[in-house]
Tab-separated table of C-alpha atoms in Angstrom:
chain	number	residue	atom	x	y	z
O	701	MET	CA	32.396	32.989	-26.929
O	702	LYS	CA	34.639	30.957	-24.639
O	703	ASN	CA	33.413	32.942	-21.627
O	704	VAL	CA	29.797	32.449	-22.646
O	705	SER	CA	30.427	28.742	-23.076
O	706	ARG	CA	32.003	28.527	-19.626
O	707	LEU	CA	29.097	30.397	-18.059
O	708	LEU	CA	26.607	28.095	-19.727
O	709	SER	CA	28.556	25.049	-18.576
O	710	ALA	CA	28.694	26.342	-15.016
O	711	ALA	CA	24.978	27.136	-15.054
O	712	ALA	CA	24.212	23.668	-16.384
O	713	LEU	CA	26.353	22.108	-13.639
O	714	VAL	CA	24.611	24.075	-10.893
O	715	ALA	CA	21.192	23.297	-12.370
O	716	GLY	CA	22.111	19.642	-12.613
O	717	MET	CA	23.191	19.523	-8.979
O	718	ALA	CA	19.982	21.257	-7.887
O	719	PHE	CA	17.939	18.930	-10.088
O	720	ALA	CA	19.639	15.857	-8.644
O	721	GLN	CA	18.794	17.010	-5.129
O	722	ALA	CA	15.239	18.133	-5.925
O	723	PRO	CA	13.539	14.718	-5.607
O	724	ALA	CA	14.803	14.409	-2.023
O	725	LEU	CA	12.326	17.040	-0.838
O	726	ALA	CA	8.620	17.397	-1.356
O	727	ALA	CA	6.556	20.534	-1.066
O	728	GLY	CA	7.188	22.415	2.162
O	729	GLY	CA	10.546	20.745	2.763
O	730	THR	CA	9.070	17.337	3.571
O	731	GLU	CA	11.299	14.432	2.595
O	732	HIS	CA	10.147	12.070	-0.129
O	733	PRO	CA	9.371	8.522	1.038
O	734	PRO	CA	12.280	6.192	0.328
O	735	GLY	CA	11.617	3.474	-2.231
O	736	GLN	CA	11.111	-0.005	-0.810
O	737	LYS	CA	11.528	-3.435	-2.338
O	738	TRP	CA	8.264	-5.350	-2.706
O	739	SER	CA	7.613	-8.880	-3.876
O	740	PHE	CA	4.580	-7.644	-5.831
O	741	SER	CA	6.374	-4.944	-7.795
O	742	GLY	CA	6.952	-5.231	-11.532
O	743	PRO	CA	4.869	-6.919	-14.215
O	744	PHE	CA	5.416	-10.405	-12.763
O	745	GLY	CA	5.403	-9.615	-9.036
O	746	THR	CA	3.325	-11.653	-6.582
O	747	TYR	CA	2.281	-11.225	-2.981
O	748	ASP	CA	4.327	-12.780	-0.198
O	749	ARG	CA	1.728	-14.845	1.689
O	750	ALA	CA	3.718	-14.901	4.922
O	751	GLN	CA	4.088	-11.124	4.791
O	752	LEU	CA	0.361	-10.657	4.177
O	753	GLN	CA	-0.452	-12.805	7.182
O	754	ARG	CA	1.944	-10.818	9.351
O	755	GLY	CA	0.439	-7.601	8.038
O	756	PHE	CA	-3.047	-8.817	8.853
O	757	LYS	CA	-1.918	-9.527	12.403
O	758	VAL	CA	-0.689	-5.938	12.706
O	759	PHE	CA	-3.964	-4.619	11.297
O	760	LYS	CA	-6.074	-6.794	13.591
O	761	GLU	CA	-4.163	-6.039	16.789
O	762	VAL	CA	-3.183	-2.409	16.143
O	763	CYS	CA	-4.922	-0.605	13.286
O	764	SER	CA	-8.432	-2.058	13.624
O	765	ALA	CA	-8.925	-0.212	16.912
O	766	CYS	CA	-9.470	2.982	14.894
O	767	HIS	CA	-9.583	2.110	11.192
O	768	SER	CA	-12.206	0.143	9.300
O	769	LEU	CA	-11.794	-2.255	6.380
O	770	GLU	CA	-15.261	-1.941	4.921
O	771	LYS	CA	-14.705	-3.407	1.455
O	772	ILE	CA	-13.068	-6.628	2.640
O	773	ALA	CA	-15.053	-9.673	3.769
O	774	PHE	CA	-13.593	-12.340	6.039
O	775	ARG	CA	-13.847	-14.907	3.242
O	776	ASN	CA	-11.511	-12.829	1.080
O	777	LEU	CA	-8.681	-13.889	3.393
O	778	SER	CA	-8.934	-17.482	2.112
O	779	GLU	CA	-9.550	-16.734	-1.567
O	780	ALA	CA	-6.973	-17.253	-4.312
O	781	GLY	CA	-4.479	-14.421	-4.407
O	782	GLY	CA	-5.089	-13.590	-0.749
O	783	PRO	CA	-3.068	-14.047	2.444
O	784	GLY	CA	-3.547	-17.808	2.272
O	785	PHE	CA	-5.631	-18.498	5.368
O	786	THR	CA	-7.654	-21.711	5.340
O	787	GLU	CA	-11.455	-21.697	5.394
O	788	GLY	CA	-11.354	-23.104	8.917
O	789	GLN	CA	-9.095	-20.290	10.097
O	790	VAL	CA	-11.392	-17.725	8.499
O	791	LYS	CA	-14.472	-19.204	10.211
O	792	THR	CA	-12.710	-19.077	13.570
O	793	LEU	CA	-11.514	-15.533	12.953
O	794	ALA	CA	-14.929	-14.285	11.853
O	795	ALA	CA	-16.572	-15.783	14.935
O	796	GLU	CA	-14.349	-13.605	17.147
O	797	TYR	CA	-16.180	-10.502	15.896
O	798	LYS	CA	-19.661	-9.346	16.829
O	799	VAL	CA	-21.753	-8.267	13.841
O	800	LYS	CA	-24.987	-6.277	14.081
O	801	ASP	CA	-27.846	-8.007	12.275
O	802	GLY	CA	-31.607	-7.913	12.122
O	803	PRO	CA	-34.268	-7.005	12.611
O	804	ASN	CA	-35.483	-10.176	14.296
O	805	GLU	CA	-39.112	-11.291	14.681
O	806	GLN	CA	-39.601	-8.643	17.365
O	807	GLY	CA	-38.280	-5.949	15.015
O	808	GLU	CA	-35.092	-5.454	17.015
O	809	MET	CA	-31.492	-5.366	15.893
O	810	PHE	CA	-29.177	-7.871	17.537
O	811	GLU	CA	-25.548	-8.958	17.557
O	812	ARG	CA	-24.279	-12.337	16.446
O	813	PRO	CA	-20.880	-13.946	15.823
O	814	GLY	CA	-19.390	-13.030	12.476
O	815	ARG	CA	-19.517	-15.315	9.438
O	816	PRO	CA	-17.034	-15.633	6.558
O	817	SER	CA	-19.487	-13.777	4.306
O	818	ASP	CA	-19.555	-10.735	6.613
O	819	ARG	CA	-17.400	-7.701	6.016
O	820	PHE	CA	-15.082	-6.450	8.747
O	821	PRO	CA	-17.210	-4.466	11.216
O	822	LYS	CA	-16.443	-0.809	11.874
O	823	PRO	CA	-14.609	0.046	15.092
O	824	PHE	CA	-17.091	2.858	15.866
O	825	ALA	CA	-20.877	2.924	15.762
O	826	ASN	CA	-20.931	6.123	13.682
O	827	ASP	CA	-18.798	9.074	12.601
O	828	GLU	CA	-19.700	11.114	15.667
O	829	ALA	CA	-18.416	8.383	17.951
O	830	ALA	CA	-15.250	8.180	15.861
O	831	LYS	CA	-14.729	11.944	16.165
O	832	ALA	CA	-15.268	11.873	19.916
O	833	ALA	CA	-12.551	9.225	20.301
O	834	ASN	CA	-10.067	10.845	17.905
O	835	ASN	CA	-9.950	14.568	18.714
O	836	GLY	CA	-12.653	15.463	16.226
O	837	ALA	CA	-11.291	13.476	13.243
O	838	VAL	CA	-12.733	10.374	11.600
O	839	PRO	CA	-9.969	7.805	10.946
O	840	PRO	CA	-9.998	6.897	7.232
O	841	ASP	CA	-11.125	3.512	6.027
O	842	PHE	CA	-8.167	1.310	5.075
O	843	SER	CA	-9.789	-0.658	2.241
O	844	VAL	CA	-8.168	1.264	-0.616
O	845	ILE	CA	-5.789	3.592	1.216
O	846	ALA	CA	-2.740	2.031	-0.456
O	847	LYS	CA	-4.132	3.285	-3.774
O	848	ALA	CA	-5.574	6.543	-2.429
O	849	ARG	CA	-2.298	7.792	-0.939
O	850	THR	CA	0.562	8.865	-3.157
O	851	TYR	CA	3.158	11.599	-3.659
O	852	GLU	CA	4.721	13.483	-6.542
O	853	ARG	CA	8.013	12.001	-7.720
O	854	GLY	CA	8.756	14.781	-10.186
O	855	PHE	CA	10.496	14.793	-13.545
O	856	PRO	CA	12.141	12.606	-14.825
O	857	MET	CA	11.057	9.936	-12.316
O	858	TRP	CA	7.479	9.855	-13.589
O	859	LEU	CA	8.824	9.012	-17.049
O	860	ILE	CA	11.001	6.259	-15.616
O	861	ASP	CA	7.996	4.958	-13.669
O	862	ILE	CA	6.118	4.418	-16.923
O	863	VAL	CA	8.920	2.186	-18.208
O	864	THR	CA	9.496	0.308	-14.950
O	865	GLN	CA	5.741	0.124	-14.204
O	866	TYR	CA	6.305	1.548	-10.740
O	867	GLN	CA	2.955	1.482	-8.927
O	868	GLU	CA	4.068	1.328	-5.321
O	869	GLN	CA	3.809	5.018	-4.368
O	870	GLY	CA	1.028	4.214	-1.919
O	871	VAL	CA	2.786	1.470	0.032
O	872	ASP	CA	6.059	3.410	-0.012
O	873	TYR	CA	4.198	6.398	1.420
O	874	ILE	CA	2.457	4.361	4.149
O	875	THR	CA	5.711	2.685	5.145
O	876	ALA	CA	7.472	6.043	5.281
O	877	ILE	CA	4.795	7.562	7.515
O	878	LEU	CA	5.041	4.643	9.944
O	879	ILE	CA	8.832	4.888	10.237
O	880	GLY	CA	8.929	8.689	10.063
O	881	TYR	CA	7.977	9.482	13.668
O	882	GLU	CA	10.827	11.161	15.529
O	883	ASP	CA	11.628	14.053	17.827
O	884	ALA	CA	11.184	17.440	16.188
O	885	PRO	CA	14.457	19.135	15.199
O	886	LYS	CA	15.586	22.281	16.970
O	887	GLY	CA	13.613	25.330	16.017
O	888	VAL	CA	10.481	23.386	15.079
O	889	THR	CA	7.483	23.758	17.372
O	890	VAL	CA	4.952	20.954	17.424
O	891	GLU	CA	1.564	22.039	18.739
O	892	PRO	CA	-0.261	19.959	21.377
O	893	GLY	CA	-2.094	17.032	19.855
O	894	LEU	CA	0.317	16.798	16.916
O	895	ASN	CA	3.385	14.650	16.304
O	896	TYR	CA	6.476	15.293	14.211
O	897	ASN	CA	6.900	13.052	11.181
O	898	ARG	CA	9.689	13.603	8.686
O	899	TYR	CA	7.690	12.182	5.742
O	900	PHE	CA	4.221	13.584	6.407
O	901	PRO	CA	3.377	16.726	4.368
O	902	GLY	CA	4.088	19.659	6.649
O	903	ASN	CA	5.869	17.296	9.089
O	904	LYS	CA	3.058	17.501	11.658
O	905	ILE	CA	0.532	14.687	11.958
O	906	ALA	CA	-2.357	14.236	14.393
O	907	MET	CA	-2.143	10.435	14.515
O	908	ALA	CA	0.150	9.207	17.239
O	909	ASN	CA	2.743	6.618	16.317
O	910	PRO	CA	0.661	3.417	16.014
O	911	LEU	CA	3.718	1.160	16.204
O	912	ILE	CA	4.137	1.888	19.921
O	913	ALA	CA	1.625	-0.935	20.404
O	914	VAL	CA	4.280	-3.299	19.053
O	915	LEU	CA	7.580	-1.516	19.743
O	916	ASP	CA	8.760	0.669	22.607
O	917	ASP	CA	10.319	4.125	22.264
O	918	ASN	CA	13.723	2.551	21.639
O	919	GLY	CA	12.436	0.354	18.827
O	920	LYS	CA	12.534	-2.819	20.925
O	921	PRO	CA	9.595	-5.222	20.543
O	922	ASN	CA	7.114	-5.280	23.401
O	923	ASP	CA	6.639	-8.956	22.609
O	924	PRO	CA	9.598	-10.638	20.833
O	925	ASN	CA	7.226	-13.433	19.790
O	926	PHE	CA	4.693	-11.092	18.199
O	927	TYR	CA	5.369	-12.842	14.878
O	928	THR	CA	4.794	-16.564	15.259
O	929	ASP	CA	6.855	-17.406	12.153
O	930	GLY	CA	10.083	-16.204	13.743
O	931	THR	CA	10.404	-13.005	11.696
O	932	PRO	CA	12.326	-10.315	13.648
O	933	VAL	CA	10.021	-7.669	15.090
O	934	THR	CA	11.579	-4.394	13.942
O	935	ARG	CA	10.119	-1.032	13.078
O	936	ASP	CA	10.876	-1.377	9.372
O	937	GLN	CA	9.579	-4.960	9.232
O	938	VAL	CA	6.276	-4.169	10.933
O	939	ALA	CA	5.772	-1.067	8.770
O	940	LYS	CA	6.389	-3.008	5.561
O	941	ASP	CA	4.175	-5.909	6.625
O	942	ILE	CA	1.109	-3.767	7.324
O	943	SER	CA	1.757	-1.761	4.146
O	944	ALA	CA	1.867	-4.949	2.070
O	945	PHE	CA	-1.401	-6.140	3.616
O	946	LEU	CA	-3.059	-2.814	2.817
O	947	MET	CA	-1.800	-3.109	-0.758
O	948	TRP	CA	-3.520	-6.483	-1.016
O	949	ALA	CA	-6.700	-5.039	0.510
O	950	ALA	CA	-6.678	-2.278	-2.111
O	951	GLU	CA	-5.959	-4.668	-4.984
O	952	PRO	CA	-6.747	-8.300	-4.095
O	953	LYS	CA	-6.818	-9.261	-7.791
O	954	LEU	CA	-3.336	-7.897	-8.538
O	955	GLU	CA	-1.836	-11.280	-9.417
O	956	GLU	CA	-4.783	-12.196	-11.620
O	957	ARG	CA	-4.528	-8.836	-13.388
O	958	LYS	CA	-0.834	-9.308	-14.096
O	959	GLN	CA	-1.347	-12.842	-15.392
O	960	THR	CA	-4.116	-11.650	-17.700
O	961	GLY	CA	-1.940	-8.776	-18.888
O	962	ALA	CA	0.944	-11.122	-19.718
O	963	LYS	CA	-1.377	-13.371	-21.729
O	964	VAL	CA	-2.761	-10.392	-23.642
O	965	ILE	CA	0.724	-9.088	-24.470
O	966	LEU	CA	1.831	-12.523	-25.695
O	967	TRP	CA	-1.291	-12.822	-27.835
O	968	LEU	CA	-0.752	-9.376	-29.347
O	969	MET	CA	2.870	-10.269	-30.167
O	970	LEU	CA	1.728	-13.496	-31.842
O	971	LEU	CA	-1.007	-11.633	-33.730
O	972	ALA	CA	1.476	-8.994	-34.902
O	973	GLY	CA	3.793	-11.724	-36.218
O	974	MET	CA	0.956	-13.503	-38.017
O	975	LEU	CA	-0.198	-10.258	-39.618
O	976	TYR	CA	3.342	-9.430	-40.740
O	977	PHE	CA	3.944	-12.778	-42.452
O	978	THR	CA	0.441	-12.731	-43.947
O	979	LYS	CA	1.161	-9.330	-45.470
O	980	LYS	CA	4.500	-10.556	-46.812
O	981	ARG	CA	2.869	-13.582	-48.428
O	982	ILE	CA	0.003	-11.645	-50.045
O	983	TRP	CA	2.125	-8.836	-51.441
O	984	ALA	CA	5.254	-10.833	-52.265
O	985	ASN	CA	4.414	-11.316	-55.983
O	986	ILE	CA	2.820	-7.909	-56.551
O	987	ALA	CA	4.931	-5.216	-58.159
O	988	HIS	CA	5.033	-1.894	-56.313
C-alpha cells in the first residue's frame, strides 16, 4: 500500500507540474497572450481618456490605412464615456475626411467633407480593391474586433474568470499580437508573405508588423514626439493604447453598463433584506 501511495503521489506531482505549465501554451505550441493591466477591468473599471486619445491617434495614423471602423461615427468620440474629444475637435477631425454622398440633382454621387454624424469611411472602395492591396485578403473591420478575438484560457482559469469578471481576452490578445513580432527561431521556416509571431495561432501571420510606422526595428520611436502628452513611445505602450481604443470602439457603453449593474445589485441586496425582515415579522408569532 505504501508503494501504491508513493506512486500515486508521484503521479499527482507530475500531473500538477504539467497542469501548471499547460496554460503557457495554446494549441499548436503557440504561447498564450500575457495578461495586461487595464483601467477598465473589473466591475468598477473605467476608461482612461488620455489612453483612448492616444489609441485613436495610432488608429488614425497607422491602422486606418487598411482597417475600417464602420460602426463608429465621428460624434461618438465626443459622447459621454468616449475618448473625451470636444465637439469642436470632432468637427475639425470629421472635415479632414472625404465622404461619398448623393446623388445630387444631376443624379451623380459626389464627395464632401465629413460631418460629425458620418461614420468613419472605409479605406477601400470595395472588397476587391482591398484584396488587391493586401495579397488577396480583406482586412477585418475594427469596430468590434476587441470582442470578436479571444483565446482559450483552459481550466481552472475560466472558473476564476467568472469570479474575477475577467473580460479582457480580446484586448490582451490584440496587444500580444502587436508585440509578438520577432525573428523566427532556428528550425522554423516562414514562407514568403508571412511573418513570425509568437502569439498568433500557428506563429505565422500575413499582416506585417504595423508598429513599424511608429517604431523602428530596434524599438526606437520614429518620432519621439508622436504622443503630444509626453507619454513615452514604446512598443508596449503603443500596443496597449490602440488595444484600449479598440475595446472602447467595441463597447462604448461599458461604463454605463457597469454603473447600471452596480445599481441593480444594490437594489437586489436591499430587496432581499426587506423580504427577509418582512418574512420574519409575518411569521414571528405563528407556531411551526
